Amino acid sequence: MNKKSPLAPDRFPTLPLVAGVTIGAASVGIREQDVSDLMLAELEPGTAVAGVFTRSTTASAPVEWCRSALRGHRIRALVANSGNANAFTGKAGLASVKRTAAAAAKLFHCSPKQIFIASTGVIGEPLEVSKITKALPGLANQGLRPDGWQDAAQAIMTTDTFPKGAARTATIAGETVTIAGIAKGSGMIMPDMATLLAFVFTDASIPATVLQKLLVEANQGSFNAITVDSDTSTSDTVLMCATGKGARHRKVTGAGGQTLRDFRAKLAEVMVDLAHQIVRDGEGATKFITVTVTGAATKLSAHAIAMSIANSPLVKTAIAGGDANWGRIVMAVGKSGERANRDRLRIRIGGIKITEGGKARKGYDEAPVARHMQGREISIEVDVGVKTGPKGGRATVWTCDLTHGYISINADYRS
């Protein structure tokens, strides 16, 4: 494992039990020996499922399988491995997924289409699926626990330096329900409908069609608002499962309205928490960066500009070095292809106003900005001056700096 990120939390959080979920992990030798690399979650029969996936045109076999399985709206078990992405593996890759699903379906007495599969790791190498299928019976019979969150989170890690988990309680019509999730991700992070692997569970009773709308909405402001290196994985998968085994609450019929107001907010918190942890574990990261863009033509335009700043190697390396070179932010706004009023562009770093009226502010002092750039938490705010006030498009994204550590990790990834 790589040295723990300096931005990592002190410990893995204590996640609550989610009624209807048992989860666990094992070492099966897909990665090196004695390293946990297989997780399994069993869900109560009838559990609803929603999912969002990579839009990569070279998506992995597990992603294609899950897309198809999602049409059934039900999940009985989730199998995920690290060390091998089972991507760009041709017909053999799909055959491996089918064998895994069939083996798990036999254990849990369900259709293979109620078994969801996820894989992460090296692309283009055949998966020794027998290592998974041979391990599943023992894991299913003896290795699953209601509190197995940390073990499962560790089993899906690749270049991650710490396991990632988050949880909240929410109310639906006055009844308390639980939301808990785990995720993995460190590099190859600029999601397009998801991010590497993230699995969220709730004991609320929510129909799959409603769950899908909730997940898509929460995903846009969390996993789709982060970037480490601008690279979208072949394996991006976010799944959300609702067991319906928690407190009995008013029947849910739609995603809007007051009934799910608190649930929507708490789901967003869980997913933003997990997304932030992924950025804080960015390969080689030493600084966590928040980029907020306002005054754009639309929200989508603001998001594109914010991502242009967050993905700029020049911006990210300047931050890594503590260099208050705000001209690189001007460059990144201009290259985004989105509308920006050069003569009204306003930039703040660490809350300190740097530009106004399309030029450096009169009397601008770089010293406090430079001090802010030396810290672990960096804030960049840009108003692009196209629309003013509440009419202007706004977006916030999160990223990390770009250091030599990123090069070292990826140059040595397979060796």
mmCIF file of C-alpha atoms in Angstrom:
data_model
loop_
_atom_site.group_PDB
_atom_site.id
_atom_site.type_symbol
_atom_site.label_atom_id
_atom_site.label_comp_id
_atom_site.label_asym_id
_atom_site.label_seq_id
_atom_site.Cartn_x
_atom_site.Cartn_y
_atom_site.Cartn_z
ATOM 1 C CA MET A 1 0.000 0.000 0.000
ATOM 2 C CA ASN A 2 1.145 3.572 -0.692
ATOM 3 C CA LYS A 3 1.922 5.896 2.199
ATOM 4 C CA LYS A 4 -1.292 7.199 3.756
ATOM 5 C CA SER A 5 -2.473 10.484 2.283
ATOM 6 C CA PRO A 6 -1.731 13.531 4.461
ATOM 7 C CA LEU A 7 -5.350 14.572 3.799
ATOM 8 C CA ALA A 8 -6.801 11.309 5.139
ATOM 9 C CA PRO A 9 -9.239 11.261 8.065
ATOM 10 C CA ASP A 10 -7.898 10.023 11.388
ATOM 11 C CA ARG A 11 -9.844 6.763 11.183
ATOM 12 C CA PHE A 12 -12.561 4.884 9.362
ATOM 13 C CA PRO A 13 -15.939 6.110 10.652
ATOM 14 C CA THR A 14 -18.198 3.930 12.754
ATOM 15 C CA LEU A 15 -20.999 3.074 10.346
ATOM 16 C CA PRO A 16 -24.386 2.007 11.673
ATOM 17 C CA LEU A 17 -26.041 -1.281 10.838
ATOM 18 C CA VAL A 18 -28.440 -1.133 7.903
ATOM 19 C CA ALA A 19 -31.295 -3.587 8.347
ATOM 20 C CA GLY A 20 -31.296 -6.117 5.531
ATOM 21 C CA VAL A 21 -27.573 -5.814 4.721
ATOM 22 C CA THR A 22 -24.711 -8.112 5.657
ATOM 23 C CA ILE A 23 -21.292 -7.555 4.167
ATOM 24 C CA GLY A 24 -17.780 -8.965 4.277
ATOM 25 C CA ALA A 25 -14.488 -9.507 2.500
ATOM 26 C CA ALA A 26 -11.763 -12.055 1.808
ATOM 27 C CA SER A 27 -8.319 -12.411 0.281
ATOM 28 C CA VAL A 28 -8.513 -14.650 -2.795
ATOM 29 C CA GLY A 29 -5.238 -13.867 -4.552
ATOM 30 C CA ILE A 30 -6.403 -11.572 -7.351
ATOM 31 C CA ARG A 31 -3.994 -9.032 -5.922
ATOM 32 C CA GLU A 32 -0.975 -10.158 -3.912
ATOM 33 C CA GLN A 33 -1.381 -12.834 -1.281
ATOM 34 C CA ASP A 34 -2.886 -11.878 2.098
ATOM 35 C CA VAL A 35 -4.396 -8.655 0.741
ATOM 36 C CA SER A 36 -8.166 -8.398 0.907
ATOM 37 C CA ASP A 37 -9.472 -8.207 -2.660
ATOM 38 C CA LEU A 38 -13.027 -9.583 -2.727
ATOM 39 C CA MET A 39 -16.127 -8.125 -1.098
ATOM 40 C CA LEU A 40 -19.603 -9.578 -0.932
ATOM 41 C CA ALA A 41 -22.828 -7.997 0.269
ATOM 42 C CA GLU A 42 -26.044 -9.920 0.789
ATOM 43 C CA LEU A 43 -29.295 -7.972 0.546
ATOM 44 C CA GLU A 44 -32.715 -9.079 1.729
ATOM 45 C CA PRO A 45 -34.975 -10.493 -1.018
ATOM 46 C CA GLY A 46 -36.937 -7.685 -2.661
ATOM 47 C CA THR A 47 -34.239 -5.036 -2.167
ATOM 48 C CA ALA A 48 -34.578 -2.245 -4.741
ATOM 49 C CA VAL A 49 -31.505 -1.080 -6.650
ATOM 50 C CA ALA A 50 -30.452 1.980 -8.643
ATOM 51 C CA GLY A 51 -27.215 2.632 -10.469
ATOM 52 C CA VAL A 52 -25.163 5.087 -12.484
ATOM 53 C CA PHE A 53 -22.184 4.059 -14.564
ATOM 54 C CA THR A 54 -19.300 5.327 -16.636
ATOM 55 C CA ARG A 55 -20.027 6.703 -20.085
ATOM 56 C CA SER A 56 -16.677 5.442 -21.294
ATOM 57 C CA THR A 57 -16.961 3.761 -24.682
ATOM 58 C CA THR A 58 -14.518 1.133 -23.423
ATOM 59 C CA ALA A 59 -16.635 0.201 -20.391
ATOM 60 C CA SER A 60 -15.814 -3.009 -18.550
ATOM 61 C CA ALA A 61 -17.761 -6.273 -18.692
ATOM 62 C CA PRO A 62 -19.126 -5.798 -15.118
ATOM 63 C CA VAL A 63 -20.470 -2.359 -16.054
ATOM 64 C CA GLU A 64 -22.275 -3.776 -19.086
ATOM 65 C CA TRP A 65 -23.681 -6.593 -16.930
ATOM 66 C CA CYS A 66 -24.968 -4.189 -14.266
ATOM 67 C CA ARG A 67 -26.581 -1.918 -16.828
ATOM 68 C CA SER A 68 -28.573 -4.871 -18.072
ATOM 69 C CA ALA A 69 -29.356 -6.222 -14.602
ATOM 70 C CA LEU A 70 -30.622 -2.819 -13.479
ATOM 71 C CA ARG A 71 -33.715 -3.263 -15.654
ATOM 72 C CA GLY A 72 -34.976 -5.843 -13.137
ATOM 73 C CA HIS A 73 -34.943 -3.265 -10.296
ATOM 74 C CA ARG A 74 -33.944 -5.889 -7.698
ATOM 75 C CA ILE A 75 -30.649 -6.917 -6.102
ATOM 76 C CA ARG A 76 -29.939 -9.954 -3.919
ATOM 77 C CA ALA A 77 -26.143 -9.718 -3.724
ATOM 78 C CA LEU A 78 -23.218 -7.563 -4.782
ATOM 79 C CA VAL A 79 -19.813 -9.044 -5.654
ATOM 80 C CA ALA A 80 -16.834 -6.730 -6.152
ATOM 81 C CA ASN A 81 -13.138 -7.408 -6.601
ATOM 82 C CA SER A 82 -10.008 -5.290 -6.758
ATOM 83 C CA GLY A 83 -6.745 -5.963 -8.580
ATOM 84 C CA ASN A 84 -8.313 -6.608 -11.984
ATOM 85 C CA ALA A 85 -10.824 -4.366 -13.782
ATOM 86 C CA ASN A 86 -12.050 -7.124 -16.135
ATOM 87 C CA ALA A 87 -12.058 -4.417 -18.806
ATOM 88 C CA PHE A 88 -10.967 -4.817 -22.427
ATOM 89 C CA THR A 89 -10.989 -8.581 -21.937
ATOM 90 C CA GLY A 90 -13.341 -9.497 -24.795
ATOM 91 C CA LYS A 91 -15.811 -12.368 -24.608
ATOM 92 C CA ALA A 92 -13.807 -13.949 -21.802
ATOM 93 C CA GLY A 93 -14.553 -10.944 -19.627
ATOM 94 C CA LEU A 94 -18.303 -11.311 -20.033
ATOM 95 C CA ALA A 95 -18.017 -15.056 -19.463
ATOM 96 C CA SER A 96 -16.234 -14.343 -16.158
ATOM 97 C CA VAL A 97 -19.049 -12.052 -15.061
ATOM 98 C CA LYS A 98 -21.674 -14.650 -15.975
ATOM 99 C CA ARG A 99 -19.818 -17.352 -14.030
ATOM 100 C CA THR A 100 -19.599 -15.124 -10.969
ATOM 101 C CA ALA A 101 -23.280 -14.200 -11.171
ATOM 102 C CA ALA A 102 -24.320 -17.832 -11.610
ATOM 103 C CA ALA A 103 -22.231 -18.949 -8.623
ATOM 104 C CA ALA A 104 -23.634 -16.233 -6.366
ATOM 105 C CA ALA A 105 -27.198 -16.789 -7.589
ATOM 106 C CA LYS A 106 -26.922 -20.462 -6.607
ATOM 107 C CA LEU A 107 -25.866 -19.458 -3.089
ATOM 108 C CA PHE A 108 -28.643 -16.914 -2.630
ATOM 109 C CA HIS A 109 -31.387 -18.783 -4.512
ATOM 110 C CA CYS A 110 -32.158 -16.044 -6.988
ATOM 111 C CA SER A 111 -31.819 -15.142 -10.656
ATOM 112 C CA PRO A 112 -28.287 -14.290 -11.845
ATOM 113 C CA LYS A 113 -29.728 -10.930 -12.890
ATOM 114 C CA GLN A 114 -30.188 -10.091 -9.202
ATOM 115 C CA ILE A 115 -26.432 -10.401 -8.713
ATOM 116 C CA PHE A 116 -24.510 -7.193 -9.385
ATOM 117 C CA ILE A 117 -20.801 -7.310 -10.213
ATOM 118 C CA ALA A 118 -18.074 -4.672 -9.986
ATOM 119 C CA SER A 119 -14.341 -4.892 -10.648
ATOM 120 C CA THR A 120 -11.473 -2.431 -10.341
ATOM 121 C CA GLY A 121 -7.768 -2.679 -11.067
ATOM 122 C CA VAL A 122 -5.537 -3.313 -14.055
ATOM 123 C CA ILE A 123 -7.165 -3.030 -17.505
ATOM 124 C CA GLY A 124 -6.650 -5.638 -20.218
ATOM 125 C CA GLU A 125 -5.613 -8.644 -18.131
ATOM 126 C CA PRO A 126 -7.783 -11.805 -17.979
ATOM 127 C CA LEU A 127 -9.529 -12.316 -14.652
ATOM 128 C CA GLU A 128 -8.955 -15.649 -12.914
ATOM 129 C CA VAL A 129 -12.619 -15.950 -12.073
ATOM 130 C CA SER A 130 -12.226 -19.337 -10.377
ATOM 131 C CA LYS A 131 -10.543 -17.536 -7.475
ATOM 132 C CA ILE A 132 -13.812 -15.677 -6.940
ATOM 133 C CA THR A 133 -16.249 -18.523 -7.492
ATOM 134 C CA LYS A 134 -14.326 -20.876 -5.180
ATOM 135 C CA ALA A 135 -14.257 -18.270 -2.405
ATOM 136 C CA LEU A 136 -17.902 -17.212 -2.555
ATOM 137 C CA PRO A 137 -19.461 -20.138 -0.610
ATOM 138 C CA GLY A 138 -17.165 -19.689 2.380
ATOM 139 C CA LEU A 139 -17.579 -15.930 2.357
ATOM 140 C CA ALA A 140 -21.360 -16.179 2.040
ATOM 141 C CA ASN A 141 -21.709 -18.749 4.809
ATOM 142 C CA GLN A 142 -19.195 -17.492 7.337
ATOM 143 C CA GLY A 143 -17.786 -14.105 6.327
ATOM 144 C CA LEU A 144 -20.787 -11.765 6.223
ATOM 145 C CA ARG A 145 -21.642 -9.471 9.136
ATOM 146 C CA PRO A 146 -23.960 -6.501 9.631
ATOM 147 C CA ASP A 147 -20.913 -4.429 10.660
ATOM 148 C CA GLY A 148 -18.429 -5.554 8.015
ATOM 149 C CA TRP A 149 -18.155 -2.114 6.397
ATOM 150 C CA GLN A 150 -14.457 -1.443 6.896
ATOM 151 C CA ASP A 151 -13.407 -4.882 5.682
ATOM 152 C CA ALA A 152 -15.498 -4.404 2.543
ATOM 153 C CA ALA A 153 -14.135 -0.899 1.942
ATOM 154 C CA GLN A 154 -10.572 -2.203 2.216
ATOM 155 C CA ALA A 155 -11.261 -5.058 -0.206
ATOM 156 C CA ILE A 156 -12.114 -2.693 -3.090
ATOM 157 C CA MET A 157 -9.037 -0.494 -2.685
ATOM 158 C CA THR A 158 -6.355 -0.317 -5.406
ATOM 159 C CA THR A 159 -3.995 2.658 -5.117
ATOM 160 C CA ASP A 160 -6.171 4.036 -2.310
ATOM 161 C CA THR A 161 -4.289 4.740 0.899
ATOM 162 C CA PHE A 162 -7.305 4.489 3.209
ATOM 163 C CA PRO A 163 -10.774 2.886 3.170
ATOM 164 C CA LYS A 164 -13.710 5.246 2.666
ATOM 165 C CA GLY A 165 -17.072 5.208 4.428
ATOM 166 C CA ALA A 166 -19.862 7.599 5.393
ATOM 167 C CA ALA A 167 -23.308 7.446 6.973
ATOM 168 C CA ARG A 168 -26.257 9.593 8.033
ATOM 169 C CA THR A 169 -29.688 9.088 9.540
ATOM 170 C CA ALA A 170 -32.683 10.664 7.824
ATOM 171 C CA THR A 171 -36.395 10.986 8.441
ATOM 172 C CA ILE A 172 -39.212 10.013 6.099
ATOM 173 C CA ALA A 173 -42.550 11.312 7.319
ATOM 174 C CA GLY A 174 -41.245 11.359 10.886
ATOM 175 C CA GLU A 175 -39.679 7.896 10.849
ATOM 176 C CA THR A 176 -35.905 7.480 11.127
ATOM 177 C CA VAL A 177 -34.023 5.539 8.451
ATOM 178 C CA THR A 178 -30.324 4.878 7.887
ATOM 179 C CA ILE A 179 -28.031 5.567 4.934
ATOM 180 C CA ALA A 180 -24.495 4.138 4.810
ATOM 181 C CA GLY A 181 -21.964 3.820 2.023
ATOM 182 C CA ILE A 182 -18.432 2.852 1.082
ATOM 183 C CA ALA A 183 -16.319 3.895 -1.879
ATOM 184 C CA LYS A 184 -12.926 3.499 -3.506
ATOM 185 C CA GLY A 185 -10.980 5.828 -5.729
ATOM 186 C CA SER A 186 -7.637 7.572 -5.870
ATOM 187 C CA GLY A 187 -6.572 7.917 -9.495
ATOM 188 C CA MET A 188 -8.295 7.772 -12.889
ATOM 189 C CA ILE A 189 -10.864 10.118 -11.382
ATOM 190 C CA MET A 190 -13.021 12.433 -13.414
ATOM 191 C CA PRO A 191 -16.370 10.699 -13.351
ATOM 192 C CA ASP A 192 -19.001 10.849 -16.040
ATOM 193 C CA MET A 193 -22.129 9.508 -14.328
ATOM 194 C CA ALA A 194 -20.216 7.826 -11.500
ATOM 195 C CA THR A 195 -16.801 7.284 -9.999
ATOM 196 C CA LEU A 196 -14.790 4.111 -9.789
ATOM 197 C CA LEU A 197 -16.761 2.140 -7.166
ATOM 198 C CA ALA A 198 -19.277 3.396 -4.608
ATOM 199 C CA PHE A 199 -21.993 1.393 -2.879
ATOM 200 C CA VAL A 200 -24.696 3.078 -0.805
ATOM 201 C CA PHE A 201 -27.292 1.240 1.286
ATOM 202 C CA THR A 202 -30.463 2.306 3.081
ATOM 203 C CA ASP A 203 -33.076 0.477 5.106
ATOM 204 C CA ALA A 204 -35.805 2.781 3.773
ATOM 205 C CA SER A 205 -38.551 1.417 1.525
ATOM 206 C CA ILE A 206 -38.159 3.241 -1.777
ATOM 207 C CA PRO A 207 -39.234 1.939 -5.207
ATOM 208 C CA ALA A 208 -36.395 1.409 -7.679
ATOM 209 C CA THR A 209 -37.707 4.045 -10.108
ATOM 210 C CA VAL A 210 -37.735 6.673 -7.370
ATOM 211 C CA LEU A 211 -34.384 5.482 -6.047
ATOM 212 C CA GLN A 212 -32.889 5.966 -9.510
ATOM 213 C CA LYS A 213 -34.000 9.603 -9.639
ATOM 214 C CA LEU A 214 -32.625 10.248 -6.165
ATOM 215 C CA LEU A 215 -29.278 8.670 -7.019
ATOM 216 C CA VAL A 216 -28.844 10.561 -10.289
ATOM 217 C CA GLU A 217 -29.601 13.860 -8.545
ATOM 218 C CA ALA A 218 -27.220 13.203 -5.657
ATOM 219 C CA ASN A 219 -24.540 11.940 -8.016
ATOM 220 C CA GLN A 220 -24.435 15.174 -9.995
ATOM 221 C CA GLY A 221 -23.431 17.218 -6.966
ATOM 222 C CA SER A 222 -20.985 14.691 -5.559
ATOM 223 C CA PHE A 223 -19.161 12.112 -7.668
ATOM 224 C CA ASN A 224 -19.716 14.092 -10.854
ATOM 225 C CA ALA A 225 -18.230 17.170 -9.194
ATOM 226 C CA ILE A 226 -14.769 15.779 -8.431
ATOM 227 C CA THR A 227 -11.608 15.267 -10.409
ATOM 228 C CA VAL A 228 -8.103 14.094 -9.614
ATOM 229 C CA ASP A 229 -6.570 13.772 -13.054
ATOM 230 C CA SER A 230 -9.318 14.255 -15.714
ATOM 231 C CA ASP A 231 -9.342 10.518 -16.553
ATOM 232 C CA THR A 232 -12.671 8.652 -16.597
ATOM 233 C CA SER A 233 -12.436 4.995 -15.600
ATOM 234 C CA THR A 234 -13.733 2.060 -17.628
ATOM 235 C CA SER A 235 -15.246 0.701 -14.421
ATOM 236 C CA ASP A 236 -17.115 3.608 -12.807
ATOM 237 C CA THR A 237 -20.064 2.193 -10.873
ATOM 238 C CA VAL A 238 -22.306 3.704 -8.208
ATOM 239 C CA LEU A 239 -25.037 1.456 -6.823
ATOM 240 C CA MET A 240 -27.686 2.284 -4.260
ATOM 241 C CA CYS A 241 -29.746 -0.399 -2.531
ATOM 242 C CA ALA A 242 -32.949 0.102 -0.491
ATOM 243 C CA THR A 243 -33.848 -2.931 1.607
ATOM 244 C CA GLY A 244 -37.130 -1.664 3.058
ATOM 245 C CA LYS A 245 -36.294 -3.420 6.352
ATOM 246 C CA GLY A 246 -36.014 -0.342 8.551
ATOM 247 C CA ALA A 247 -38.720 1.647 10.292
ATOM 248 C CA ARG A 248 -42.104 1.516 8.580
ATOM 249 C CA HIS A 249 -42.811 4.886 7.027
ATOM 250 C CA ARG A 250 -45.306 6.522 4.729
ATOM 251 C CA LYS A 251 -45.350 4.971 1.274
ATOM 252 C CA VAL A 252 -42.979 6.697 -1.140
ATOM 253 C CA THR A 253 -44.471 7.392 -4.555
ATOM 254 C CA GLY A 254 -42.217 10.080 -5.994
ATOM 255 C CA ALA A 255 -38.778 11.660 -5.660
ATOM 256 C CA GLY A 256 -40.023 15.201 -5.077
ATOM 257 C CA GLY A 257 -42.127 16.810 -2.390
ATOM 258 C CA GLN A 258 -41.731 17.050 1.374
ATOM 259 C CA THR A 259 -41.840 13.314 2.153
ATOM 260 C CA LEU A 260 -38.274 12.721 0.939
ATOM 261 C CA ARG A 261 -36.879 16.190 1.583
ATOM 262 C CA ASP A 262 -34.695 15.156 4.520
ATOM 263 C CA PHE A 263 -33.745 11.856 2.880
ATOM 264 C CA ARG A 264 -32.569 13.666 -0.263
ATOM 265 C CA ALA A 265 -30.458 16.044 1.803
ATOM 266 C CA LYS A 266 -28.854 13.274 3.863
ATOM 267 C CA LEU A 267 -28.200 11.119 0.801
ATOM 268 C CA ALA A 268 -26.427 14.093 -0.766
ATOM 269 C CA GLU A 269 -24.332 14.479 2.390
ATOM 270 C CA VAL A 270 -23.248 10.836 2.341
ATOM 271 C CA MET A 271 -22.248 10.971 -1.310
ATOM 272 C CA VAL A 272 -20.441 14.313 -1.009
ATOM 273 C CA ASP A 273 -18.596 12.948 2.029
ATOM 274 C CA LEU A 274 -17.453 9.904 0.043
ATOM 275 C CA ALA A 275 -16.553 12.056 -2.972
ATOM 276 C CA HIS A 276 -14.436 14.362 -0.806
ATOM 277 C CA GLN A 277 -12.615 11.379 0.669
ATOM 278 C CA ILE A 278 -11.730 10.215 -2.848
ATOM 279 C CA VAL A 279 -10.225 13.612 -3.654
ATOM 280 C CA ARG A 280 -8.383 13.648 -0.324
ATOM 281 C CA ASP A 281 -6.883 10.320 -1.366
ATOM 282 C CA GLY A 282 -5.946 11.553 -4.832
ATOM 283 C CA GLU A 283 -2.724 9.955 -5.974
ATOM 284 C CA GLY A 284 0.114 12.060 -4.596
ATOM 285 C CA ALA A 285 -2.267 14.677 -3.193
ATOM 286 C CA THR A 286 -1.110 17.108 -0.523
ATOM 287 C CA LYS A 287 -3.853 19.750 -0.848
ATOM 288 C CA PHE A 288 -7.659 19.677 -1.101
ATOM 289 C CA ILE A 289 -8.985 22.310 -3.498
ATOM 290 C CA THR A 290 -12.495 23.763 -3.736
ATOM 291 C CA VAL A 291 -13.293 25.602 -6.974
ATOM 292 C CA THR A 292 -16.487 27.666 -7.137
ATOM 293 C CA VAL A 293 -17.610 29.410 -10.309
ATOM 294 C CA THR A 294 -20.420 31.964 -10.397
ATOM 295 C CA GLY A 295 -21.856 34.398 -12.937
ATOM 296 C CA ALA A 296 -21.882 31.888 -15.793
ATOM 297 C CA ALA A 297 -24.490 31.592 -18.527
ATOM 298 C CA THR A 298 -25.899 28.360 -17.057
ATOM 299 C CA LYS A 299 -25.177 25.882 -14.298
ATOM 300 C CA LEU A 300 -23.687 23.493 -16.868
ATOM 301 C CA SER A 301 -21.433 26.258 -18.165
ATOM 302 C CA ALA A 302 -20.267 27.035 -14.631
ATOM 303 C CA HIS A 303 -19.515 23.353 -14.074
ATOM 304 C CA ALA A 304 -17.462 23.167 -17.287
ATOM 305 C CA ILE A 305 -15.417 26.233 -16.320
ATOM 306 C CA ALA A 306 -14.850 24.919 -12.794
ATOM 307 C CA MET A 307 -13.661 21.589 -14.203
ATOM 308 C CA SER A 308 -11.335 23.403 -16.614
ATOM 309 C CA ILE A 309 -9.689 25.113 -13.647
ATOM 310 C CA ALA A 310 -9.658 21.962 -11.513
ATOM 311 C CA ASN A 311 -8.110 19.861 -14.291
ATOM 312 C CA SER A 312 -5.437 22.320 -15.392
ATOM 313 C CA PRO A 313 -1.973 20.828 -14.770
ATOM 314 C CA LEU A 314 -0.597 24.363 -14.562
ATOM 315 C CA VAL A 315 -3.089 25.384 -11.887
ATOM 316 C CA LYS A 316 -2.632 22.135 -9.945
ATOM 317 C CA THR A 317 1.179 22.250 -10.003
ATOM 318 C CA ALA A 318 1.195 25.914 -8.963
ATOM 319 C CA ILE A 319 -0.932 24.982 -5.962
ATOM 320 C CA ALA A 320 1.354 22.041 -5.195
ATOM 321 C CA GLY A 321 4.261 24.464 -5.046
ATOM 322 C CA GLY A 322 2.386 27.132 -3.107
ATOM 323 C CA ASP A 323 2.734 29.577 -6.017
ATOM 324 C CA ALA A 324 -0.017 32.228 -6.106
ATOM 325 C CA ASN A 325 0.078 32.344 -9.909
ATOM 326 C CA TRP A 326 -3.516 33.440 -10.529
ATOM 327 C CA GLY A 327 -2.798 34.043 -14.225
ATOM 328 C CA ARG A 328 -3.102 30.290 -14.696
ATOM 329 C CA ILE A 329 -6.700 30.493 -13.459
ATOM 330 C CA VAL A 330 -7.400 33.168 -16.084
ATOM 331 C CA MET A 331 -5.952 30.807 -18.687
ATOM 332 C CA ALA A 332 -8.080 27.884 -17.515
ATOM 333 C CA VAL A 333 -11.273 29.959 -17.686
ATOM 334 C CA GLY A 334 -10.434 31.021 -21.222
ATOM 335 C CA LYS A 335 -9.689 27.538 -22.516
ATOM 336 C CA SER A 336 -12.965 26.061 -21.225
ATOM 337 C CA GLY A 337 -14.875 27.030 -24.367
ATOM 338 C CA GLU A 338 -17.648 28.528 -22.221
ATOM 339 C CA ARG A 339 -18.789 32.152 -22.206
ATOM 340 C CA ALA A 340 -16.805 34.442 -19.924
ATOM 341 C CA ASN A 341 -16.587 38.245 -19.813
ATOM 342 C CA ARG A 342 -12.873 38.921 -19.687
ATOM 343 C CA ASP A 343 -13.352 42.532 -18.546
ATOM 344 C CA ARG A 344 -15.608 41.570 -15.627
ATOM 345 C CA LEU A 345 -13.698 38.494 -14.456
ATOM 346 C CA ARG A 346 -13.234 38.383 -10.678
ATOM 347 C CA ILE A 347 -10.929 35.931 -8.888
ATOM 348 C CA ARG A 348 -10.553 35.235 -5.189
ATOM 349 C CA ILE A 349 -8.125 32.796 -3.570
ATOM 350 C CA GLY A 350 -8.650 32.051 0.102
ATOM 351 C CA GLY A 351 -11.398 34.685 0.091
ATOM 352 C CA ILE A 352 -8.917 37.390 -0.903
ATOM 353 C CA LYS A 353 -9.951 39.511 -3.885
ATOM 354 C CA ILE A 354 -7.266 39.421 -6.563
ATOM 355 C CA THR A 355 -8.875 40.815 -9.714
ATOM 356 C CA GLU A 356 -11.691 43.184 -10.598
ATOM 357 C CA GLY A 357 -12.674 44.900 -13.824
ATOM 358 C CA GLY A 358 -10.668 42.404 -15.847
ATOM 359 C CA LYS A 359 -7.306 43.192 -14.239
ATOM 360 C CA ALA A 360 -5.398 42.885 -10.994
ATOM 361 C CA ARG A 361 -7.055 44.840 -8.179
ATOM 362 C CA LYS A 362 -5.380 48.133 -7.367
ATOM 363 C CA GLY A 363 -3.078 47.667 -4.382
ATOM 364 C CA TYR A 364 -3.235 43.866 -4.621
ATOM 365 C CA ASP A 365 -0.889 42.257 -2.082
ATOM 366 C CA GLU A 366 0.168 38.708 -2.906
ATOM 367 C CA ALA A 367 1.501 37.880 0.550
ATOM 368 C CA PRO A 368 -1.775 36.722 2.202
ATOM 369 C CA VAL A 369 -2.669 34.689 -0.902
ATOM 370 C CA ALA A 370 0.744 33.037 -0.805
ATOM 371 C CA ARG A 371 0.187 32.168 2.863
ATOM 372 C CA HIS A 372 -3.173 30.583 1.981
ATOM 373 C CA MET A 373 -1.508 28.566 -0.775
ATOM 374 C CA GLN A 374 0.840 27.009 1.778
ATOM 375 C CA GLY A 375 -2.086 25.379 3.595
ATOM 376 C CA ARG A 376 -3.838 22.031 3.090
ATOM 377 C CA GLU A 377 -7.260 23.482 2.174
ATOM 378 C CA ILE A 378 -7.299 25.766 -0.871
ATOM 379 C CA SER A 379 -10.278 27.854 -1.995
ATOM 380 C CA ILE A 380 -10.629 29.334 -5.486
ATOM 381 C CA GLU A 381 -13.632 31.500 -6.416
ATOM 382 C CA VAL A 382 -14.208 32.861 -9.908
ATOM 383 C CA ASP A 383 -17.053 35.029 -11.154
ATOM 384 C CA VAL A 384 -16.995 35.018 -14.952
ATOM 385 C CA GLY A 385 -19.271 38.070 -15.289
ATOM 386 C CA VAL A 386 -21.736 36.750 -17.864
ATOM 387 C CA LYS A 387 -24.831 36.912 -15.640
ATOM 388 C CA THR A 388 -25.069 38.726 -12.329
ATOM 389 C CA GLY A 389 -26.856 37.837 -9.123
ATOM 390 C CA PRO A 390 -29.087 34.766 -8.700
ATOM 391 C CA LYS A 391 -29.574 34.455 -12.457
ATOM 392 C CA GLY A 392 -25.955 33.494 -12.950
ATOM 393 C CA GLY A 393 -24.972 29.847 -13.281
ATOM 394 C CA ARG A 394 -23.090 28.463 -10.290
ATOM 395 C CA ALA A 395 -21.114 25.277 -9.661
ATOM 396 C CA THR A 396 -18.648 23.901 -7.136
ATOM 397 C CA VAL A 397 -16.172 21.115 -7.837
ATOM 398 C CA TRP A 398 -13.378 19.595 -5.791
ATOM 399 C CA THR A 399 -9.903 18.494 -6.792
ATOM 400 C CA CYS A 400 -6.377 18.079 -5.427
ATOM 401 C CA ASP A 401 -2.930 19.309 -6.367
ATOM 402 C CA LEU A 402 -0.627 17.548 -8.829
ATOM 403 C CA THR A 403 2.683 16.419 -7.356
ATOM 404 C CA HIS A 404 5.529 14.133 -8.358
ATOM 405 C CA GLY A 405 3.841 11.508 -6.211
ATOM 406 C CA TYR A 406 1.180 11.101 -8.887
ATOM 407 C CA ILE A 407 3.850 10.283 -11.457
ATOM 408 C CA SER A 408 5.610 7.829 -9.151
ATOM 409 C CA ILE A 409 2.423 5.943 -8.250
ATOM 410 C CA ASN A 410 1.293 5.550 -11.845
ATOM 411 C CA ALA A 411 4.720 4.811 -13.282
ATOM 412 C CA ASP A 412 5.074 1.928 -10.823
ATOM 413 C CA TYR A 413 1.425 0.781 -10.791
ATOM 414 C CA ARG A 414 1.931 -2.650 -12.392
ATOM 415 C CA SER A 415 5.438 -3.319 -11.080
#
